[in-house]
GROMACS .gro file of C-alpha atoms in nm:
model
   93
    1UNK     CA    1  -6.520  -2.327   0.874
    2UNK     CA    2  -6.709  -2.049   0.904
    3UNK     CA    3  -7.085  -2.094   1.074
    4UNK     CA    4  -7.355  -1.823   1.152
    5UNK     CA    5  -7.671  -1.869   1.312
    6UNK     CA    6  -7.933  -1.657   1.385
    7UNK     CA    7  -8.116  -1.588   1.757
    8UNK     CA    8  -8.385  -1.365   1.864
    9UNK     CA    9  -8.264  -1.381   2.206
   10UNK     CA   10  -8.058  -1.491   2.479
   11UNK     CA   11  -8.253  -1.675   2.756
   12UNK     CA   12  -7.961  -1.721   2.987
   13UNK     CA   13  -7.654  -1.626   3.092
   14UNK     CA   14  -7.403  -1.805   3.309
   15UNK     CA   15  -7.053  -1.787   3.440
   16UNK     CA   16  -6.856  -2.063   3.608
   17UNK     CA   17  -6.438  -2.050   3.613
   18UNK     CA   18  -6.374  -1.803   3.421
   19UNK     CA   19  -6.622  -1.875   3.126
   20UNK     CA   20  -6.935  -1.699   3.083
   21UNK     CA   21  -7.192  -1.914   2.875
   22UNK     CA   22  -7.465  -1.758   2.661
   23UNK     CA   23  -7.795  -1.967   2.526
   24UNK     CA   24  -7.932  -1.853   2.213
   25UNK     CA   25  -8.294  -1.880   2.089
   26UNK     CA   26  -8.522  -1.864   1.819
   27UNK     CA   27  -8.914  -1.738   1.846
   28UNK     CA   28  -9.187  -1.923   1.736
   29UNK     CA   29  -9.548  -1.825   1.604
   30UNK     CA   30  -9.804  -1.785   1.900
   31UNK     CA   31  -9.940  -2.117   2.008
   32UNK     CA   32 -10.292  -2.211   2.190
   33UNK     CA   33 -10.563  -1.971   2.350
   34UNK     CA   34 -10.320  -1.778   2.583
   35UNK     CA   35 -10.129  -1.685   2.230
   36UNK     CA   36  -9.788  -1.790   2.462
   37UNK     CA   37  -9.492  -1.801   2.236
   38UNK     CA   38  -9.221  -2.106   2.191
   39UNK     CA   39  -8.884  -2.060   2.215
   40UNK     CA   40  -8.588  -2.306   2.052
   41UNK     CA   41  -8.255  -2.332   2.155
   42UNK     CA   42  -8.027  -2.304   1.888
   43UNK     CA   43  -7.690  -2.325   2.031
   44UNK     CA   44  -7.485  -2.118   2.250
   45UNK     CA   45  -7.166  -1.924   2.331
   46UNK     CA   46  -6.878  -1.996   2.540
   47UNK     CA   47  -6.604  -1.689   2.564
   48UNK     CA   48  -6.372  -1.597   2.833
   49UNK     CA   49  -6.450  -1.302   3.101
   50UNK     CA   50  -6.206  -1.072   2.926
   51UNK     CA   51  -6.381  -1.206   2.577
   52UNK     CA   52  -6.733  -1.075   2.719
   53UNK     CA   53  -6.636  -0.740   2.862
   54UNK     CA   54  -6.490  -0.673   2.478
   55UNK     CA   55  -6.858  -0.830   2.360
   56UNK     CA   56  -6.989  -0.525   2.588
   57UNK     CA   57  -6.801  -0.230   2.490
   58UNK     CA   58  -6.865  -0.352   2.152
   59UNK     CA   59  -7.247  -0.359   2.210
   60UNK     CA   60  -7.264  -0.060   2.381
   61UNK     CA   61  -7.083   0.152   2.092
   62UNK     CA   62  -7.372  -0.015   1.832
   63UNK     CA   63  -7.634   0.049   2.065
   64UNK     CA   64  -7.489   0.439   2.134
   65UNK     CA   65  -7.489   0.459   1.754
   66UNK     CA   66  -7.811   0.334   1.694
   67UNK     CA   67  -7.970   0.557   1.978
   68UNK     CA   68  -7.817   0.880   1.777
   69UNK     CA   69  -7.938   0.728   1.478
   70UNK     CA   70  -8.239   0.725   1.594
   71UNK     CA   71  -8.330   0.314   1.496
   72UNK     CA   72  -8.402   0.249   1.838
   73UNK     CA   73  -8.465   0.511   2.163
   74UNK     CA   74  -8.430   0.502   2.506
   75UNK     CA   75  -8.725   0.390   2.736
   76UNK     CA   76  -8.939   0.648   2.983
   77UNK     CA   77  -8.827   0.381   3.261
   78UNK     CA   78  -8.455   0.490   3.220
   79UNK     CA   79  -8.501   0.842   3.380
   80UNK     CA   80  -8.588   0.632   3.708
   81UNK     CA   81  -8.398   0.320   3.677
   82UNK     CA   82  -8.090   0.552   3.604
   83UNK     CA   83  -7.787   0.358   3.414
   84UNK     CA   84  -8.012   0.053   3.356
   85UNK     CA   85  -7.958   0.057   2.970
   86UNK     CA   86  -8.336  -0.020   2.894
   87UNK     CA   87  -8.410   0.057   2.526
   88UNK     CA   88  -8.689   0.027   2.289
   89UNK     CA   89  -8.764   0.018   1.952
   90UNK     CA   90  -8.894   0.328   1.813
   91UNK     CA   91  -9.224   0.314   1.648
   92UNK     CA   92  -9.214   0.435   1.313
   93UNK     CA   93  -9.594   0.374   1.203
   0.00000   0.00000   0.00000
């Protein structure tokens, strides 16, 4: 059986023998004065070392793609922080 679910983020990352552990999360709507914002866990991901180097070089080709597309662009911060892979959102308004 097939099951998909849907994160906004990760909010941690882990490795222990071998296995490197991902926890997914959903965002809430801002809450109280300070407008702070909940998060949910909503499950996680277990894959191999090997399995999350292939996750990488498979995220890096979408983000390189959507860089030349021009969806998303690369931060001022990256010109210092050289390599670091920071990227933002473009603003299209």
């Amino acid at each position: 059986m097939k099951q998909s679910i849907f994160a906004d983020s990760i909010v941690n990352i882990s490795m222990a023998e071998g296995v490197v552990r991902f926890e997914l999360v959903t965002l809430g709507a801002p809450v109280g004065e300070d407008k702070k914002i909940p998060m949910r866990e909503v499950g996680s991901i277990a894959t191999t070392l090997p399995g999350f180097i292939r996750m990488h070089e498979q995220m890096s080709k979408v983000m390189e793609e959507l860089v030349k597309q021009g969806v998303i662009g690369k931060s001022k911060t990256e010109s210092s922080n050289a390599g670091s892979g920071v990227l933002n959102s473009t603003d299209k308004a």
